[in-house]
Amino acid sequence: MYNPSLTESILIRGGRVIDPAHGRDETADVLIVDGVIQAVGRLEFTAQCRVIEAEGLVVAPGLVDMHVHLREPGQEYKEDIASGTRAAAAGGVTSVACMPNTQPVADDLSVIGYIQERARQSGVVRVFPVGAITKGLQGQVLTEMGLLQRAGCVAFSDDGRPVSDSGVMRKALEYSRMFSALLIQHAEEPSLSGGCMHEGIVSSRLGLPGIPSESESVMVDRDIRLVALTGGRYHVAHLSTRQAVVAVEQARRQGLPVSCEVTPHHFSLTDEAVIGYDTDAKMSPPLRSTTDRQALLDGLAQGVITVIATDHAPHDEENKRVEFCRAANGVIGLETLLPVSLELVRDGVMSLSACLAAMSCHPARLLGIPHGTLEVGRAADVVLFDPEESWIVDARQMQSKSKNSCFHGRRVKGRVKQTLVAGRVVYTDEGR
């Protein structure tokens, strides 16, 4: 996969090198030897080097997406590790954390081992399993998180099923604290979540049952209280509401080990995207109001929200091209992560370095993996992209098996030109 026998040296020459982990932003060269970053700066060319010309391009750490559904094992007709990692490479993503809602659930050593072996066989980027918090994602009996972490799990989550029992969540936080594991919660109060889109003016106009913002904020409030009680590390997946942003901000001010992520679709779209009953605008949590979206932008600008993740959720046509309320939740996002996130830079919400940090060193640190940086001595996971190239998103041309993109037809700026994993080129833009 990403650990080939390398004998050549590669010089990435003349790009704008941005490494947020070390505050670097300068025109420089990057020397890679045997898959490892050897030097960064103004370097001299030698005949032994293969040169990648990067003038006019940004050279950055390969992106780290901490919320991806690869669907293998069990739903390979939607996505598998081979296709999902190809999509990641096309999006400049070199490390993915794959969620445990597979079939069977990633709740024991055998499934984790299977995922790791399949990643070695067919993956083109790094794959880090996220283990389940409870067996079968049933919210009742805790998994052997300690053993799963030693086997390679970088975090734990019941993903689309929140741990709704407060006693179980308390025990999970207490148990995970023993080995400093990160718990990722899909924050949703099930008794408030019977609808199929955000509850508001748009849902009333469309005649669709709504999901109030409180369905998220109630769960976040509860969990933060349990974090204060236990000291466990807690991360809110795909934050979507103003109230939840406020709760996370208050928790961080108190010094609690609380973090959160936001998806590109939640910070760039609102519930108005559902007008027309477009099922590619159906996800969980749902697209929210303009007020909520602005709160997400403010949270990114102020550093309350530290991670941008895709919640890449592939679904086949059969599960998406049905009545809105019956359609599966979720959209693909690996191949649009970078250009949609760059809109934050053009709109003045974040600097380019801060934006890249939210997709590289910040998630890497939360997961405890040694990636998301161009530090000398680290594996050469690198993305080269043209921040000014304009293109129209065409889901039909994406590497993912599924085509359920909410950004199909959107004009974006910023295109990945090459992606390297451990010094090996795993994606090159062919001018599609």
Short mmCIF file of C-alpha atoms in Angstrom, two decimals:
data_model
loop_
_atom_site.label_atom_id
_atom_site.label_comp_id
_atom_site.label_asym_id
_atom_site.label_seq_id
_atom_site.Cartn_x
_atom_site.Cartn_y
_atom_site.Cartn_z
CA MET A 1 0.00 0.00 0.00
CA TYR A 2 1.78 3.12 1.24
CA ASN A 3 5.11 1.58 2.32
CA PRO A 4 6.89 0.67 -0.90
CA SER A 5 10.61 0.03 -1.23
CA LEU A 6 11.90 3.42 -2.30
CA THR A 7 15.40 4.01 -3.57
CA GLU A 8 15.00 7.36 -5.31
CA SER A 9 15.09 10.86 -3.91
CA ILE A 10 12.38 13.35 -4.82
CA LEU A 11 12.73 17.12 -4.80
CA ILE A 12 9.49 19.11 -4.76
CA ARG A 13 10.77 22.42 -6.06
CA GLY A 14 9.60 25.99 -5.77
CA GLY A 15 6.16 25.63 -4.20
CA ARG A 16 4.53 27.63 -1.45
CA VAL A 17 5.28 25.29 1.44
CA ILE A 18 2.76 25.53 4.27
CA ASP A 19 3.23 23.41 7.40
CA PRO A 20 0.77 24.68 10.02
CA ALA A 21 2.21 22.39 12.69
CA HIS A 22 5.41 24.45 12.68
CA GLY A 23 4.19 27.84 11.45
CA ARG A 24 5.92 27.49 8.10
CA ASP A 25 4.62 29.44 5.09
CA GLU A 26 7.28 30.24 2.51
CA THR A 27 8.49 29.51 -0.98
CA ALA A 28 10.72 26.49 -0.51
CA ASP A 29 11.75 23.04 -1.69
CA VAL A 30 10.99 19.72 -0.02
CA LEU A 31 13.47 16.86 -0.26
CA ILE A 32 12.15 13.33 0.19
CA VAL A 33 14.52 10.39 0.61
CA ASP A 34 13.24 6.84 0.96
CA GLY A 35 9.74 8.08 1.70
CA VAL A 36 10.79 10.42 4.52
CA ILE A 37 11.02 14.22 4.66
CA GLN A 38 14.76 14.87 4.56
CA ALA A 39 14.90 18.67 4.31
CA VAL A 40 12.72 21.73 3.76
CA GLY A 41 14.10 25.06 2.54
CA ARG A 42 16.07 26.44 -0.37
CA LEU A 43 17.80 23.29 -1.57
CA GLU A 44 20.22 22.51 -4.36
CA PHE A 45 19.24 20.11 -7.11
CA THR A 46 21.31 16.99 -7.58
CA ALA A 47 21.22 14.62 -10.51
CA GLN A 48 20.06 11.80 -8.25
CA CYS A 49 16.78 13.59 -7.50
CA ARG A 50 13.55 13.21 -9.38
CA VAL A 51 12.11 16.71 -9.53
CA ILE A 52 8.46 17.67 -9.11
CA GLU A 53 8.02 21.28 -10.19
CA ALA A 54 5.65 23.05 -7.79
CA GLU A 55 5.83 26.68 -8.85
CA GLY A 56 2.38 28.24 -8.42
CA LEU A 57 1.24 25.36 -6.21
CA VAL A 58 0.76 25.00 -2.48
CA VAL A 59 2.77 22.16 -0.94
CA ALA A 60 1.17 21.04 2.30
CA PRO A 61 0.98 18.03 4.61
CA GLY A 62 -1.32 15.32 3.33
CA LEU A 63 -4.78 15.93 4.77
CA VAL A 64 -6.10 13.88 7.70
CA ASP A 65 -9.82 13.10 7.66
CA MET A 66 -10.96 11.75 11.02
CA HIS A 67 -14.52 10.86 9.97
CA VAL A 68 -14.86 8.57 6.95
CA HIS A 69 -17.13 5.64 6.10
CA LEU A 70 -15.38 3.10 3.90
CA ARG A 71 -18.29 0.60 4.14
CA GLU A 72 -16.00 -2.45 4.19
CA PRO A 73 -16.78 -5.03 5.43
CA GLY A 74 -20.42 -5.55 4.57
CA GLN A 75 -21.52 -2.83 2.15
CA GLU A 76 -18.89 -2.96 -0.55
CA TYR A 77 -21.50 -2.13 -3.18
CA LYS A 78 -21.53 1.41 -1.74
CA GLU A 79 -17.78 1.78 -1.16
CA ASP A 80 -14.80 -0.36 -0.28
CA ILE A 81 -11.34 0.34 1.04
CA ALA A 82 -9.85 0.39 -2.46
CA SER A 83 -12.33 2.90 -3.92
CA GLY A 84 -12.59 4.95 -0.75
CA THR A 85 -8.84 5.40 -0.45
CA ARG A 86 -8.60 6.30 -4.13
CA ALA A 87 -11.20 9.00 -3.49
CA ALA A 88 -9.16 10.17 -0.50
CA ALA A 89 -5.99 10.39 -2.58
CA ALA A 90 -7.84 12.40 -5.25
CA GLY A 91 -8.89 14.81 -2.51
CA GLY A 92 -5.38 15.20 -1.09
CA VAL A 93 -6.24 13.10 1.95
CA THR A 94 -3.44 10.76 3.00
CA SER A 95 -4.84 9.47 6.30
CA VAL A 96 -8.43 8.46 7.02
CA ALA A 97 -10.06 7.29 10.23
CA CYS A 98 -12.79 4.86 9.23
CA MET A 99 -15.93 4.59 11.30
CA PRO A 100 -17.12 1.34 12.88
CA ASN A 101 -20.67 0.99 11.52
CA THR A 102 -19.62 -1.79 9.19
CA GLN A 103 -21.32 -5.18 8.86
CA PRO A 104 -20.16 -6.80 11.10
CA VAL A 105 -19.51 -3.87 13.42
CA ALA A 106 -15.88 -3.00 14.15
CA ASP A 107 -16.20 -3.98 17.79
CA ASP A 108 -13.69 -6.81 18.12
CA LEU A 109 -10.15 -7.71 17.14
CA SER A 110 -11.14 -9.86 14.17
CA VAL A 111 -12.96 -7.03 12.36
CA ILE A 112 -10.21 -4.52 13.15
CA GLY A 113 -7.63 -6.97 11.85
CA TYR A 114 -9.66 -7.54 8.69
CA ILE A 115 -9.86 -3.79 7.99
CA GLN A 116 -6.14 -3.39 8.52
CA GLU A 117 -5.30 -6.30 6.23
CA ARG A 118 -7.63 -5.07 3.48
CA ALA A 119 -6.04 -1.62 3.78
CA ARG A 120 -2.59 -3.17 3.32
CA GLN A 121 -3.77 -5.12 0.30
CA SER A 122 -5.84 -2.56 -1.58
CA GLY A 123 -5.60 0.85 0.07
CA VAL A 124 -3.55 3.67 -1.39
CA VAL A 125 -3.61 5.93 1.69
CA ARG A 126 -3.28 5.25 5.40
CA VAL A 127 -6.34 3.74 7.07
CA PHE A 128 -6.84 4.02 10.83
CA PRO A 129 -9.79 2.11 12.32
CA VAL A 130 -12.17 3.71 14.79
CA GLY A 131 -13.57 1.05 17.13
CA ALA A 132 -17.09 0.90 18.51
CA ILE A 133 -17.80 2.18 22.02
CA THR A 134 -20.45 -0.48 22.64
CA LYS A 135 -20.88 -3.95 21.24
CA GLY A 136 -22.95 -3.98 18.09
CA LEU A 137 -23.44 -0.20 18.44
CA GLN A 138 -26.32 -1.08 20.74
CA GLY A 139 -25.41 1.39 23.48
CA GLN A 140 -25.44 -1.18 26.28
CA VAL A 141 -22.23 -3.20 26.77
CA LEU A 142 -18.83 -1.57 26.41
CA THR A 143 -16.30 -3.03 24.00
CA GLU A 144 -12.77 -3.98 25.08
CA MET A 145 -11.48 -0.55 24.18
CA GLY A 146 -8.07 -1.13 25.74
CA LEU A 147 -7.42 -4.20 23.60
CA LEU A 148 -8.81 -2.50 20.50
CA GLN A 149 -6.57 0.50 21.02
CA ARG A 150 -3.51 -1.73 21.29
CA ALA A 151 -4.63 -3.40 18.06
CA GLY A 152 -4.60 -0.06 16.24
CA CYS A 153 -7.86 1.78 16.92
CA VAL A 154 -7.21 5.51 17.11
CA ALA A 155 -10.57 6.47 18.67
CA PHE A 156 -13.96 5.03 19.61
CA SER A 157 -17.47 5.90 18.46
CA ASP A 158 -20.90 4.42 18.03
CA ASP A 159 -21.12 6.76 15.06
CA GLY A 160 -24.67 7.31 13.77
CA ARG A 161 -26.08 5.82 16.95
CA PRO A 162 -25.41 8.08 19.93
CA VAL A 163 -24.62 6.55 23.29
CA SER A 164 -27.89 7.76 24.76
CA ASP A 165 -27.76 5.98 28.14
CA SER A 166 -26.03 8.38 30.54
CA GLY A 167 -24.74 5.60 32.75
CA VAL A 168 -23.15 3.80 29.83
CA MET A 169 -21.59 7.03 28.55
CA ARG A 170 -20.17 7.75 32.00
CA LYS A 171 -18.60 4.30 32.16
CA ALA A 172 -17.21 4.70 28.64
CA LEU A 173 -15.56 8.00 29.56
CA GLU A 174 -14.16 6.54 32.77
CA TYR A 175 -12.84 3.44 31.02
CA SER A 176 -11.35 5.32 28.09
CA ARG A 177 -9.58 7.74 30.43
CA MET A 178 -7.43 4.86 31.71
CA PHE A 179 -5.57 4.83 28.39
CA SER A 180 -6.34 8.38 27.18
CA ALA A 181 -8.57 7.19 24.34
CA LEU A 182 -10.73 9.64 22.42
CA LEU A 183 -14.50 9.10 22.35
CA ILE A 184 -16.31 10.52 19.32
CA GLN A 185 -20.01 11.09 19.86
CA HIS A 186 -22.73 11.48 17.25
CA ALA A 187 -24.54 13.98 19.47
CA GLU A 188 -28.25 13.42 19.05
CA GLU A 189 -31.09 12.86 21.50
CA PRO A 190 -33.08 10.07 19.81
CA SER A 191 -36.42 11.10 21.31
CA LEU A 192 -36.10 14.50 19.59
CA SER A 193 -34.89 13.17 16.23
CA GLY A 194 -37.86 11.68 14.48
CA GLY A 195 -37.82 14.02 11.50
CA CYS A 196 -35.87 14.02 8.26
CA MET A 197 -34.56 17.61 8.02
CA HIS A 198 -33.95 20.64 10.22
CA GLU A 199 -37.04 21.91 12.00
CA GLY A 200 -37.80 25.43 10.86
CA ILE A 201 -39.51 27.57 8.25
CA VAL A 202 -38.21 25.48 5.36
CA SER A 203 -39.44 22.18 6.81
CA SER A 204 -42.87 23.73 7.41
CA ARG A 205 -43.01 25.04 3.85
CA LEU A 206 -42.00 21.63 2.43
CA GLY A 207 -44.32 19.68 4.71
CA LEU A 208 -41.48 17.53 6.06
CA PRO A 209 -41.11 16.48 9.72
CA GLY A 210 -38.31 18.45 11.38
CA ILE A 211 -35.45 17.76 13.77
CA PRO A 212 -34.94 20.62 16.24
CA SER A 213 -31.51 22.02 17.03
CA GLU A 214 -32.06 20.93 20.60
CA SER A 215 -31.72 17.30 19.53
CA GLU A 216 -27.98 17.98 19.25
CA SER A 217 -27.41 20.55 21.97
CA VAL A 218 -29.21 18.54 24.68
CA MET A 219 -26.84 15.61 24.10
CA VAL A 220 -23.74 17.83 23.94
CA ASP A 221 -24.74 19.53 27.21
CA ARG A 222 -25.21 16.16 28.91
CA ASP A 223 -21.94 14.76 27.64
CA ILE A 224 -19.93 17.80 28.72
CA ARG A 225 -21.29 17.37 32.24
CA LEU A 226 -20.12 13.76 32.14
CA VAL A 227 -16.69 14.87 30.90
CA ALA A 228 -16.46 17.22 33.88
CA LEU A 229 -17.35 14.30 36.13
CA THR A 230 -14.98 11.75 34.61
CA GLY A 231 -12.16 13.61 32.87
CA GLY A 232 -12.51 11.49 29.73
CA ARG A 233 -11.54 12.84 26.30
CA TYR A 234 -14.60 13.77 24.26
CA HIS A 235 -15.06 14.85 20.64
CA VAL A 236 -18.32 15.97 19.03
CA ALA A 237 -18.70 14.67 15.48
CA HIS A 238 -20.14 16.89 12.72
CA LEU A 239 -21.28 19.76 14.95
CA SER A 240 -24.21 21.59 13.37
CA THR A 241 -25.95 23.97 15.80
CA ARG A 242 -25.29 27.31 17.43
CA GLN A 243 -26.16 26.00 20.90
CA ALA A 244 -23.65 23.18 20.60
CA VAL A 245 -20.90 25.59 19.54
CA VAL A 246 -21.59 27.67 22.64
CA ALA A 247 -21.48 24.58 24.84
CA VAL A 248 -18.14 23.44 23.42
CA GLU A 249 -16.70 26.94 23.78
CA GLN A 250 -17.69 27.06 27.45
CA ALA A 251 -16.24 23.60 28.07
CA ARG A 252 -12.93 24.53 26.48
CA ARG A 253 -12.77 27.72 28.57
CA GLN A 254 -13.10 25.51 31.63
CA GLY A 255 -10.15 23.45 30.46
CA LEU A 256 -12.16 20.30 29.78
CA PRO A 257 -10.79 17.81 27.21
CA VAL A 258 -13.54 18.59 24.71
CA SER A 259 -13.11 19.08 20.95
CA CYS A 260 -15.33 19.07 17.89
CA GLU A 261 -15.40 18.93 14.11
CA VAL A 262 -17.52 20.44 11.37
CA THR A 263 -18.18 19.21 7.85
CA PRO A 264 -17.89 21.28 4.67
CA HIS A 265 -21.57 20.71 3.91
CA HIS A 266 -22.66 22.07 7.28
CA PHE A 267 -20.56 25.24 7.12
CA SER A 268 -21.32 25.95 3.45
CA LEU A 269 -25.01 24.99 3.06
CA THR A 270 -28.27 25.54 4.91
CA ASP A 271 -31.61 23.75 5.06
CA GLU A 272 -32.65 25.72 1.97
CA ALA A 273 -30.64 23.17 -0.05
CA VAL A 274 -33.49 20.72 0.65
CA ILE A 275 -35.92 22.81 -1.42
CA GLY A 276 -36.78 20.60 -4.36
CA TYR A 277 -36.58 17.55 -2.09
CA ASP A 278 -33.02 16.81 -3.17
CA THR A 279 -32.02 13.67 -1.26
CA ASP A 280 -28.34 14.52 -1.72
CA ALA A 281 -29.07 17.27 0.81
CA LYS A 282 -30.29 14.72 3.38
CA MET A 283 -27.84 13.88 6.12
CA SER A 284 -27.60 13.40 9.88
CA PRO A 285 -27.34 15.85 11.52
CA PRO A 286 -29.39 17.75 8.95
CA LEU A 287 -28.39 20.96 7.23
CA ARG A 288 -29.37 23.70 9.64
CA SER A 289 -30.50 27.32 9.57
CA THR A 290 -28.58 30.38 8.44
CA THR A 291 -28.06 31.29 12.10
CA ASP A 292 -26.54 27.88 12.83
CA ARG A 293 -24.30 28.08 9.79
CA GLN A 294 -23.01 31.48 10.87
CA ALA A 295 -22.26 30.09 14.32
CA LEU A 296 -20.19 27.32 12.72
CA LEU A 297 -18.24 29.90 10.73
CA ASP A 298 -17.69 31.95 13.89
CA GLY A 299 -16.59 28.81 15.73
CA LEU A 300 -13.99 28.10 13.06
CA ALA A 301 -12.78 31.70 13.05
CA GLN A 302 -12.42 31.76 16.83
CA GLY A 303 -10.74 28.38 17.13
CA VAL A 304 -13.60 26.73 19.01
CA ILE A 305 -14.04 24.26 16.15
CA THR A 306 -10.57 22.89 15.46
CA VAL A 307 -11.23 20.14 12.89
CA ILE A 308 -12.83 19.96 9.45
CA ALA A 309 -13.87 16.40 8.56
CA THR A 310 -16.02 15.08 5.75
CA ASP A 311 -18.29 12.42 7.28
CA HIS A 312 -17.82 10.80 3.86
CA ALA A 313 -20.93 8.58 3.67
CA PRO A 314 -21.35 6.75 0.35
CA HIS A 315 -24.82 5.47 -0.60
CA ASP A 316 -26.02 3.75 -3.74
CA GLU A 317 -28.74 5.08 -6.02
CA GLU A 318 -31.34 2.67 -4.65
CA ASN A 319 -31.02 4.16 -1.16
CA LYS A 320 -30.93 7.78 -2.32
CA ARG A 321 -33.37 8.09 -5.23
CA VAL A 322 -36.49 7.54 -3.14
CA GLU A 323 -38.93 9.76 -1.21
CA PHE A 324 -37.02 12.29 0.89
CA CYS A 325 -37.93 10.88 4.30
CA ARG A 326 -37.08 7.34 3.20
CA ALA A 327 -33.70 8.23 1.71
CA ALA A 328 -30.49 7.24 3.47
CA ASN A 329 -28.65 9.95 5.39
CA GLY A 330 -25.26 11.06 4.17
CA VAL A 331 -23.14 12.47 1.36
CA ILE A 332 -19.71 11.79 -0.06
CA GLY A 333 -17.07 14.43 0.56
CA LEU A 334 -13.47 13.29 0.27
CA GLU A 335 -12.91 14.74 -3.20
CA THR A 336 -14.52 18.10 -2.40
CA LEU A 337 -13.02 18.57 1.09
CA LEU A 338 -10.21 20.86 0.03
CA PRO A 339 -11.90 23.17 -2.51
CA VAL A 340 -15.02 23.74 -0.40
CA SER A 341 -12.89 24.39 2.69
CA LEU A 342 -10.80 26.90 0.74
CA GLU A 343 -13.96 29.01 0.47
CA LEU A 344 -13.36 29.78 4.16
CA VAL A 345 -10.06 31.41 3.19
CA ARG A 346 -11.50 33.45 0.34
CA ASP A 347 -14.37 34.60 2.57
CA GLY A 348 -11.95 35.76 5.27
CA VAL A 349 -13.10 33.26 7.89
CA MET A 350 -9.66 31.64 8.31
CA SER A 351 -6.15 32.03 7.01
CA LEU A 352 -4.92 29.36 4.61
CA SER A 353 -2.58 28.00 7.27
CA ALA A 354 -5.39 27.77 9.84
CA CYS A 355 -7.68 26.10 7.33
CA LEU A 356 -5.05 23.49 6.48
CA ALA A 357 -4.33 22.95 10.18
CA ALA A 358 -7.97 21.97 10.69
CA MET A 359 -7.48 19.26 8.06
CA SER A 360 -3.99 18.08 9.01
CA CYS A 361 -2.15 18.60 12.28
CA HIS A 362 -5.20 19.19 14.47
CA PRO A 363 -7.00 15.92 13.68
CA ALA A 364 -3.66 14.06 13.68
CA ARG A 365 -2.95 15.24 17.22
CA LEU A 366 -6.41 14.29 18.44
CA LEU A 367 -6.00 10.80 16.98
CA GLY A 368 -2.42 10.47 18.21
CA ILE A 369 -0.97 9.66 14.79
CA PRO A 370 2.41 10.99 13.55
CA HIS A 371 1.10 12.64 10.40
CA GLY A 372 -0.30 15.97 9.22
CA THR A 373 3.08 17.70 9.14
CA LEU A 374 6.09 18.25 6.86
CA GLU A 375 8.52 17.94 9.76
CA VAL A 376 11.93 16.55 8.86
CA GLY A 377 12.10 12.87 9.76
CA ARG A 378 8.38 12.24 9.29
CA ALA A 379 6.79 10.18 6.54
CA ALA A 380 6.48 12.15 3.31
CA ASP A 381 2.70 12.44 3.11
CA VAL A 382 2.24 15.50 0.91
CA VAL A 383 -0.43 17.21 -1.15
CA LEU A 384 0.26 19.66 -3.97
CA PHE A 385 -2.67 21.81 -5.05
CA ASP A 386 -3.44 24.82 -7.18
CA PRO A 387 -5.45 27.19 -4.97
CA GLU A 388 -6.67 29.22 -7.94
CA GLU A 389 -7.80 26.55 -10.39
CA SER A 390 -11.55 26.77 -10.93
CA TRP A 391 -13.62 23.71 -11.77
CA ILE A 392 -17.16 22.37 -11.59
CA VAL A 393 -17.83 19.41 -9.32
CA ASP A 394 -19.06 16.43 -11.32
CA ALA A 395 -20.01 13.51 -9.07
CA ARG A 396 -20.05 11.18 -12.06
CA GLN A 397 -16.29 11.56 -12.45
CA MET A 398 -15.41 10.93 -8.82
CA GLN A 399 -13.33 8.01 -7.64
CA SER A 400 -15.91 6.96 -5.05
CA LYS A 401 -18.25 4.13 -6.01
CA SER A 402 -21.21 6.21 -4.87
CA LYS A 403 -22.12 9.56 -6.40
CA ASN A 404 -24.26 11.16 -3.68
CA SER A 405 -22.51 14.53 -3.55
CA CYS A 406 -24.39 17.58 -2.33
CA PHE A 407 -21.88 19.71 -4.26
CA HIS A 408 -22.55 18.28 -7.73
CA GLY A 409 -22.61 21.17 -10.20
CA ARG A 410 -20.99 23.63 -7.78
CA ARG A 411 -18.15 25.78 -9.12
CA VAL A 412 -15.21 25.62 -6.75
CA LYS A 413 -11.62 26.84 -6.64
CA GLY A 414 -8.63 24.79 -5.61
CA ARG A 415 -7.58 21.54 -7.25
CA VAL A 416 -5.35 18.75 -6.05
CA LYS A 417 -2.56 18.14 -8.56
CA GLN A 418 -0.60 15.40 -6.82
CA THR A 419 -0.81 13.37 -3.62
CA LEU A 420 2.11 11.47 -2.13
CA VAL A 421 2.02 8.89 0.65
CA ALA A 422 5.40 7.91 2.13
CA GLY A 423 7.02 9.49 -0.93
CA ARG A 424 4.97 7.50 -3.41
CA VAL A 425 2.72 9.36 -5.86
CA VAL A 426 -0.75 7.90 -5.31
CA TYR A 427 -2.71 10.48 -7.30
CA THR A 428 -1.96 12.79 -10.21
CA ASP A 429 -4.53 15.12 -11.74
CA GLU A 430 -5.07 14.14 -15.34
CA GLY A 431 -6.97 17.32 -16.16
CA ARG A 432 -10.42 15.83 -15.76
#
